[in-house]
Amino acid sequence: MNTGIRIPDRRRPALPDRRWLALGAVLLATFMDLVDVTIVNVALPAIQRDLHAGTAAGQWMAAVYALGYALLLITGGRLGDIFGRRRVFLAGIAGFTIASVVAGAAVSPGMLIGARAAQGAFAGIMVPQALSVITVQFAPGRERTLAFSLYGGLLGVAQVSGPILGGLLTQHGLFGALGWRAIFYVNIPVGLVALAGAARWMDDSRAKPPPRLDPVGVVLISVASLLLMFPLVQGREYGWPWWSVALLVCTLPVLLLFAAYERRSASPLVPSQLFAQRSFTAGLILTLALFSGVAACFITLTWGLQFGLGWSPMRVALTGLAWPAGVACTAQFTHRHGHRHARRLVAAGTLIMAFGLAGLSVLTLMEGRDLTHWPLVPWLFVAGLGMGFALPILANAVISDVPHHSAGAASGVFNSITQLGGVLGVAAAGLLFFGAAKAPSTVTPDGTPRALAFSCFALLLAAALSGLLPRRIASDEPGELPFIDTVETPRRLDGRPR
């Protein structure tokens, strides 16, 4: 007799949770974006030779991506709150992939610069959705800690993957037939896989009720981002002329005008309530210091070893593999204990990183031109261990108290701070490393210890600020604060609640 009860087929293998599959697609796209920030640097000499580009055009090829990226990060996060994170993410990754095709097919410097600007702009729309997806779809506790650990580990690995992949693809892409164009064409299969995965598994969550886009706020924050980022990216290359300093000075009044307008706006681009939370505000400053130190370290080693000592790009990149190896060693520990000891892990991690970079600074000072790669490895490994403790839990600690209806805005602000930190780190390293020199071929490795000392100082500042983070993060485990979502419900592709 048919009772209407359906007995499950236990022979059928269990499928992975769709949330983790969606996260995999989002992280794949994020990795592609992070690698593209630095992948061009290694291939730039070959690009300039092939396209007959001058020094100024080469600088713009490397810099315009960061500018386009910074302009849309905060706006991109808010677009996800308004129109749905899945829809905005799909638009961003589709545009990024198309822009990569155009960049790979570039026949002139102007065409490549335009394509790189489009890549950065679409990345600014795409990347903020990653943290939003984690915040909205994973309950506090081990699930969310693991998701953030994967995201944080991805940041660390991507920092050193760009130069490695750039060297490999430029020299051996499709057996050398594509040359530098391979660094852009590789985004096509990666982008299509991420696009298909997100379209299939990603839930379409958004703020309830959805806020309206504030065009005046978009214009003001975009102008402020441009005034700040352009002189930081290009100032040293032009010898810090008066206009670069003037642009930096003008950033403050524009930001104040933006803040005043946002307080009166019915639908602010960045809700002021976000900054009323100590963990969010202090966490942003900590993040700025951490990413400044890390970016300054990586670019300093590239300049000091490649330009100063004449190492090949591949030798520099392979030596740097000790860093992600250290990150990998702490992944399991952070996953297990991150939500219980968030503050302690960030403090310990940033101190360990500072110790590793202090060792690098002293080593480069003592060895000078006699430096070889093996003495660098242990210090890079130690710095990687510290990053493995701090970075995977950092984003979770910074935005753990953010309401879900503001997850996109918070994600955009957090990603903007990481980008600004990277640019500040590179600018500070350039001042300390090059001094008055502009052309890398005219410099010596003498500036390496000074620039690495700045990285150490920035990480010590991050460690000092870690005391303002939450001691622990809310969890859904027995005996701990449960996760109750009363603000927003992620929905499946057919519109039904998940």
Short mmCIF file of C-alpha atoms in Angstrom, two decimals, residues 32-376:
data_model
loop_
_atom_site.label_atom_id
_atom_site.label_comp_id
_atom_site.label_asym_id
_atom_site.label_seq_id
_atom_site.Cartn_x
_atom_site.Cartn_y
_atom_site.Cartn_z
CA MET A 32 41.38 35.79 -10.42
CA ASP A 33 40.91 39.46 -9.53
CA LEU A 34 43.63 39.52 -6.85
CA VAL A 35 46.15 37.89 -9.16
CA ASP A 36 45.40 40.40 -11.91
CA VAL A 37 46.44 43.24 -9.61
CA THR A 38 50.11 42.18 -9.84
CA ILE A 39 50.36 39.75 -12.75
CA VAL A 40 51.05 42.53 -15.25
CA ASN A 41 54.15 43.76 -13.40
CA VAL A 42 56.29 40.79 -14.44
CA ALA A 43 55.09 40.84 -18.06
CA LEU A 44 55.30 44.61 -18.46
CA PRO A 45 58.70 44.73 -20.25
CA ALA A 46 57.47 42.22 -22.84
CA ILE A 47 54.20 44.13 -23.29
CA GLN A 48 56.01 47.41 -23.83
CA ARG A 49 58.33 45.88 -26.43
CA ASP A 50 55.49 44.21 -28.34
CA LEU A 51 53.15 47.22 -28.34
CA HIS A 52 55.93 49.83 -28.72
CA ALA A 53 54.76 51.51 -25.52
CA GLY A 54 56.75 54.17 -23.71
CA THR A 55 57.47 54.40 -20.02
CA ALA A 56 54.38 56.49 -19.24
CA ALA A 57 52.08 54.04 -21.06
CA GLY A 58 53.67 51.14 -19.19
CA GLN A 59 53.03 52.86 -15.88
CA TRP A 60 49.38 53.37 -16.79
CA MET A 61 48.98 49.71 -17.79
CA ALA A 62 50.00 48.72 -14.27
CA ALA A 63 48.25 51.53 -12.37
CA VAL A 64 44.89 52.01 -14.09
CA TYR A 65 43.55 48.67 -12.80
CA ALA A 66 43.90 49.83 -9.19
CA LEU A 67 42.24 53.14 -10.00
CA GLY A 68 39.21 51.55 -11.65
CA TYR A 69 38.99 49.02 -8.84
CA ALA A 70 39.04 51.63 -6.09
CA LEU A 71 36.41 53.82 -7.77
CA LEU A 72 33.66 51.19 -7.64
CA LEU A 73 34.35 49.04 -4.58
CA ILE A 74 32.02 50.84 -2.17
CA THR A 75 29.37 51.42 -4.83
CA GLY A 76 29.65 47.79 -5.94
CA GLY A 77 28.99 46.56 -2.42
CA ARG A 78 25.86 48.68 -2.12
CA LEU A 79 24.62 47.54 -5.53
CA GLY A 80 24.60 43.99 -4.16
CA ASP A 81 22.41 45.09 -1.22
CA ILE A 82 19.98 46.76 -3.64
CA PHE A 83 19.75 44.52 -6.70
CA GLY A 84 20.83 41.17 -5.28
CA ARG A 85 24.35 39.84 -4.74
CA ARG A 86 24.05 37.03 -7.26
CA ARG A 87 22.87 39.33 -10.05
CA VAL A 88 25.58 41.93 -9.38
CA PHE A 89 28.27 39.27 -9.04
CA LEU A 90 27.32 37.69 -12.37
CA ALA A 91 27.40 41.09 -14.09
CA GLY A 92 30.82 41.84 -12.61
CA ILE A 93 32.45 38.55 -13.55
CA ALA A 94 30.96 38.61 -17.07
CA GLY A 95 32.31 42.12 -17.64
CA PHE A 96 35.69 41.18 -16.16
CA THR A 97 36.00 38.18 -18.48
CA ILE A 98 35.08 40.21 -21.58
CA ALA A 99 37.57 42.91 -20.59
CA SER A 100 40.24 40.20 -20.26
CA VAL A 101 39.53 39.08 -23.83
CA VAL A 102 39.97 42.66 -25.05
CA ALA A 103 43.20 43.04 -23.05
CA GLY A 104 44.64 39.85 -24.52
CA ALA A 105 43.77 41.00 -28.04
CA ALA A 106 45.14 44.54 -27.56
CA VAL A 107 47.02 45.94 -30.56
CA SER A 108 47.93 49.31 -29.05
CA PRO A 109 48.87 50.72 -25.64
CA GLY A 110 45.62 52.71 -25.47
CA MET A 111 43.52 49.61 -26.11
CA LEU A 112 45.27 47.70 -23.33
CA ILE A 113 45.01 50.61 -20.87
CA GLY A 114 41.27 50.89 -21.55
CA ALA A 115 40.79 47.14 -21.09
CA ARG A 116 42.73 47.20 -17.81
CA ALA A 117 40.55 50.07 -16.56
CA ALA A 118 37.44 48.04 -17.42
CA GLN A 119 38.88 45.00 -15.62
CA GLY A 120 39.38 47.06 -12.48
CA ALA A 121 35.91 48.59 -12.64
CA PHE A 122 34.15 45.23 -13.05
CA ALA A 123 36.31 43.77 -10.28
CA GLY A 124 35.09 46.59 -8.04
CA ILE A 125 31.53 45.41 -8.71
CA MET A 126 32.34 41.70 -8.33
CA VAL A 127 34.66 41.40 -5.33
CA PRO A 128 32.50 42.98 -2.56
CA GLN A 129 29.90 40.28 -3.06
CA ALA A 130 32.29 37.65 -1.66
CA LEU A 131 32.22 38.91 1.93
CA SER A 132 28.50 39.63 1.62
CA VAL A 133 27.81 36.02 0.64
CA ILE A 134 29.80 34.74 3.63
CA THR A 135 28.12 37.13 6.07
CA VAL A 136 24.58 36.40 4.92
CA GLN A 137 24.63 32.68 4.11
CA PHE A 138 26.90 31.22 6.82
CA ALA A 139 25.88 31.19 10.47
CA PRO A 140 28.39 32.49 13.03
CA GLY A 141 30.59 29.73 14.37
CA ARG A 142 32.75 27.15 12.67
CA GLU A 143 30.96 27.39 9.32
CA ARG A 144 31.49 31.10 8.99
CA THR A 145 34.99 30.84 10.46
CA LEU A 146 35.91 28.25 7.85
CA ALA A 147 34.44 30.40 5.06
CA PHE A 148 36.38 33.44 6.24
CA SER A 149 39.50 31.31 6.70
CA LEU A 150 39.27 30.23 3.08
CA TYR A 151 38.81 33.86 2.02
CA GLY A 152 41.71 35.07 4.17
CA GLY A 153 44.00 32.29 3.01
CA LEU A 154 43.10 33.19 -0.54
CA LEU A 155 44.25 36.78 0.05
CA GLY A 156 47.63 35.56 1.27
CA VAL A 157 48.22 33.08 -1.56
CA ALA A 158 47.07 35.56 -4.24
CA GLN A 159 49.60 38.14 -3.03
CA VAL A 160 52.49 35.98 -4.27
CA SER A 161 50.72 34.11 -7.07
CA GLY A 162 50.59 37.07 -9.45
CA PRO A 163 54.34 37.31 -10.09
CA ILE A 164 54.71 33.50 -10.30
CA LEU A 165 51.86 33.06 -12.77
CA GLY A 166 52.97 36.14 -14.68
CA GLY A 167 56.45 34.69 -15.16
CA LEU A 168 55.22 31.21 -16.08
CA LEU A 169 52.54 32.36 -18.52
CA THR A 170 54.70 35.02 -20.16
CA GLN A 171 57.49 32.54 -20.85
CA HIS A 172 55.52 29.32 -21.39
CA GLY A 173 51.86 30.24 -22.03
CA LEU A 174 50.56 27.77 -24.65
CA PHE A 175 54.16 26.64 -25.21
CA GLY A 176 55.28 30.24 -25.63
CA ALA A 177 53.01 30.99 -28.59
CA LEU A 178 50.84 33.54 -26.78
CA GLY A 179 53.59 35.26 -24.82
CA TRP A 180 52.31 38.00 -22.50
CA ARG A 181 48.77 37.69 -23.88
CA ALA A 182 48.39 34.44 -21.94
CA ILE A 183 48.18 36.36 -18.64
CA PHE A 184 44.84 37.78 -19.83
CA TYR A 185 43.50 34.83 -21.82
CA VAL A 186 43.85 32.54 -18.80
CA ASN A 187 41.00 34.52 -17.24
CA ILE A 188 38.58 33.23 -19.88
CA PRO A 189 38.23 29.60 -18.68
CA VAL A 190 38.51 30.67 -15.03
CA GLY A 191 35.85 33.33 -15.49
CA LEU A 192 33.48 30.98 -17.33
CA VAL A 193 33.77 28.31 -14.63
CA ALA A 194 33.13 30.86 -11.88
CA LEU A 195 30.23 32.36 -13.86
CA ALA A 196 28.58 28.95 -14.39
CA GLY A 197 29.09 27.96 -10.75
CA ALA A 198 27.63 31.18 -9.38
CA ALA A 199 24.66 31.03 -11.78
CA ARG A 200 23.93 27.45 -10.70
CA TRP A 201 24.52 27.54 -6.93
CA MET A 202 24.56 31.10 -5.64
CA ASP A 203 21.43 32.29 -3.80
CA ASP A 204 20.13 35.76 -4.67
CA SER A 205 20.16 37.58 -1.33
CA ARG A 206 19.59 41.30 -0.85
CA ALA A 207 18.72 43.77 1.89
CA LYS A 208 15.12 43.78 3.15
CA PRO A 209 13.77 46.28 2.29
CA PRO A 210 16.31 47.09 -0.43
CA PRO A 211 17.81 50.59 -0.12
CA ARG A 212 17.89 53.01 -3.03
CA LEU A 213 21.10 53.91 -4.79
CA ASP A 214 22.27 57.40 -3.83
CA PRO A 215 23.78 58.96 -7.00
CA VAL A 216 25.16 62.02 -5.16
CA GLY A 217 26.92 59.75 -2.67
CA VAL A 218 28.32 57.65 -5.53
CA VAL A 219 29.77 60.74 -7.21
CA LEU A 220 31.28 62.11 -3.98
CA ILE A 221 32.92 58.86 -2.88
CA SER A 222 34.21 58.23 -6.42
CA VAL A 223 35.77 61.69 -6.58
CA ALA A 224 37.33 61.22 -3.14
CA SER A 225 38.73 57.82 -4.16
CA LEU A 226 40.23 59.26 -7.34
CA LEU A 227 41.74 62.27 -5.52
CA LEU A 228 43.36 59.91 -3.03
CA MET A 229 44.42 56.99 -5.21
CA PHE A 230 45.74 58.76 -8.30
CA PRO A 231 48.58 60.69 -6.63
CA LEU A 232 49.48 57.68 -4.47
CA VAL A 233 49.72 55.44 -7.53
CA GLN A 234 51.46 57.90 -9.85
CA GLY A 235 53.05 60.51 -7.59
CA ARG A 236 56.49 58.91 -7.25
CA GLU A 237 56.72 58.20 -10.97
CA TYR A 238 56.35 61.93 -11.66
CA GLY A 239 58.62 63.03 -8.81
CA TRP A 240 55.75 64.14 -6.51
CA PRO A 241 54.85 67.40 -8.33
CA TRP A 242 52.77 70.08 -6.62
CA TRP A 243 49.51 68.87 -8.15
CA SER A 244 49.90 65.40 -6.59
CA VAL A 245 50.16 66.95 -3.13
CA ALA A 246 47.22 69.26 -3.90
CA LEU A 247 45.04 66.30 -4.89
CA LEU A 248 45.86 64.53 -1.64
CA VAL A 249 44.98 67.64 0.35
CA CYS A 250 41.66 67.99 -1.49
CA THR A 251 40.67 64.46 -0.48
CA LEU A 252 39.84 65.47 3.10
CA PRO A 253 37.21 68.17 2.34
CA VAL A 254 35.53 65.89 -0.21
CA LEU A 255 35.37 63.08 2.36
CA LEU A 256 33.93 65.47 4.95
CA LEU A 257 31.34 66.63 2.43
CA PHE A 258 30.48 62.99 1.69
CA ALA A 259 30.08 62.22 5.40
CA ALA A 260 27.86 65.28 5.96
CA TYR A 261 25.68 64.39 3.00
CA GLU A 262 25.39 60.75 4.01
CA ARG A 263 24.09 61.70 7.48
CA ARG A 264 21.14 63.49 5.87
CA SER A 265 20.54 60.96 3.09
CA ALA A 266 17.43 58.77 3.31
CA SER A 267 19.34 55.88 1.71
CA PRO A 268 23.05 56.41 2.43
CA LEU A 269 25.67 54.64 0.37
CA VAL A 270 27.62 53.89 3.58
CA PRO A 271 25.30 53.82 6.63
CA SER A 272 26.81 55.91 9.42
CA GLN A 273 25.73 53.24 11.93
CA LEU A 274 28.56 51.05 10.66
CA PHE A 275 31.15 53.39 12.16
CA ALA A 276 29.37 53.49 15.51
CA GLN A 277 30.60 49.92 16.10
CA ARG A 278 34.06 49.92 17.63
CA SER A 279 35.02 46.58 16.12
CA PHE A 280 34.25 47.82 12.59
CA THR A 281 35.99 51.21 12.85
CA ALA A 282 39.07 49.95 14.70
CA GLY A 283 39.18 46.90 12.46
CA LEU A 284 39.34 49.09 9.35
CA ILE A 285 42.34 51.00 10.73
CA LEU A 286 44.00 47.71 11.65
CA THR A 287 43.31 46.35 8.17
CA LEU A 288 44.78 49.49 6.60
CA ALA A 289 48.00 49.07 8.60
CA LEU A 290 48.26 45.32 7.93
CA PHE A 291 47.79 45.55 4.17
CA SER A 292 50.13 48.54 3.96
CA GLY A 293 52.85 46.49 5.62
CA VAL A 294 52.29 43.40 3.51
CA ALA A 295 52.14 45.31 0.21
CA ALA A 296 55.27 47.28 1.09
CA CYS A 297 57.09 44.04 1.91
CA PHE A 298 56.23 42.28 -1.35
CA ILE A 299 57.01 45.21 -3.63
CA THR A 300 60.23 45.93 -1.73
CA LEU A 301 61.47 42.37 -2.19
CA THR A 302 60.60 42.53 -5.87
CA TRP A 303 62.54 45.78 -6.32
CA GLY A 304 65.45 44.83 -4.09
CA LEU A 305 65.99 41.33 -5.43
CA GLN A 306 65.05 41.83 -9.08
CA PHE A 307 66.25 45.37 -9.79
CA GLY A 308 68.89 45.68 -7.08
CA LEU A 309 70.49 42.21 -7.24
CA GLY A 310 69.53 41.21 -10.77
CA TRP A 311 67.51 38.14 -9.85
CA SER A 312 65.10 36.81 -12.47
CA PRO A 313 61.34 37.28 -11.86
CA MET A 314 60.93 33.53 -11.49
CA ARG A 315 63.70 33.30 -8.87
CA VAL A 316 62.08 36.08 -6.87
CA ALA A 317 58.65 34.47 -7.16
CA LEU A 318 59.82 30.98 -6.22
CA THR A 319 61.70 32.29 -3.19
CA GLY A 320 58.48 33.97 -2.10
CA LEU A 321 56.67 30.62 -2.00
CA ALA A 322 57.91 30.24 1.59
CA TRP A 323 55.30 32.84 2.59
CA PRO A 324 52.14 30.95 1.43
CA ALA A 325 53.70 27.75 2.81
CA GLY A 326 53.64 29.37 6.24
CA VAL A 327 50.04 30.49 5.71
CA ALA A 328 49.00 26.92 4.87
CA CYS A 329 50.50 25.54 8.08
CA THR A 330 48.10 27.52 10.31
CA ALA A 331 44.87 27.07 8.33
CA GLN A 332 43.49 24.17 10.39
CA PHE A 333 44.25 25.83 13.72
CA THR A 334 42.55 29.07 12.67
CA HIS A 335 39.51 27.15 11.48
CA ARG A 336 39.12 25.36 14.82
CA HIS A 337 39.80 28.21 17.22
CA GLY A 338 39.30 31.42 15.23
CA HIS A 339 35.81 32.34 16.46
CA ARG A 340 36.76 31.69 20.11
CA HIS A 341 40.04 33.62 20.14
CA ALA A 342 39.65 36.23 17.39
CA ARG A 343 41.46 39.05 19.19
CA ARG A 344 44.33 36.88 20.41
CA LEU A 345 44.91 35.31 17.00
CA VAL A 346 45.01 38.65 15.20
CA ALA A 347 47.37 40.09 17.84
CA ALA A 348 49.67 37.06 17.77
CA GLY A 349 49.62 36.87 13.98
CA THR A 350 50.52 40.51 13.39
CA LEU A 351 53.33 40.32 15.98
CA ILE A 352 54.75 37.20 14.34
CA MET A 353 54.57 38.90 10.95
CA ALA A 354 56.37 41.95 12.36
CA PHE A 355 59.08 39.66 13.77
CA GLY A 356 59.54 37.97 10.41
CA LEU A 357 59.81 41.27 8.55
CA ALA A 358 62.21 42.66 11.14
CA GLY A 359 64.39 39.62 10.47
CA LEU A 360 64.21 40.27 6.73
CA SER A 361 65.20 43.91 7.24
CA VAL A 362 68.22 43.00 9.36
CA LEU A 363 69.22 40.21 6.96
CA THR A 364 69.15 42.44 3.88
CA LEU A 365 71.10 45.12 5.77
CA MET A 366 73.84 42.69 6.83
CA GLU A 367 74.15 40.70 3.59
CA GLY A 368 73.79 43.53 1.08
CA ARG A 369 74.76 42.42 -2.42
CA ASP A 370 75.88 38.98 -1.14
CA LEU A 371 72.32 37.98 -0.28
CA THR A 372 71.17 34.56 -1.54
CA HIS A 373 67.71 33.06 -1.54
CA TRP A 374 68.11 30.42 1.19
CA PRO A 375 68.58 32.84 4.13
CA LEU A 376 65.34 34.59 3.11
#
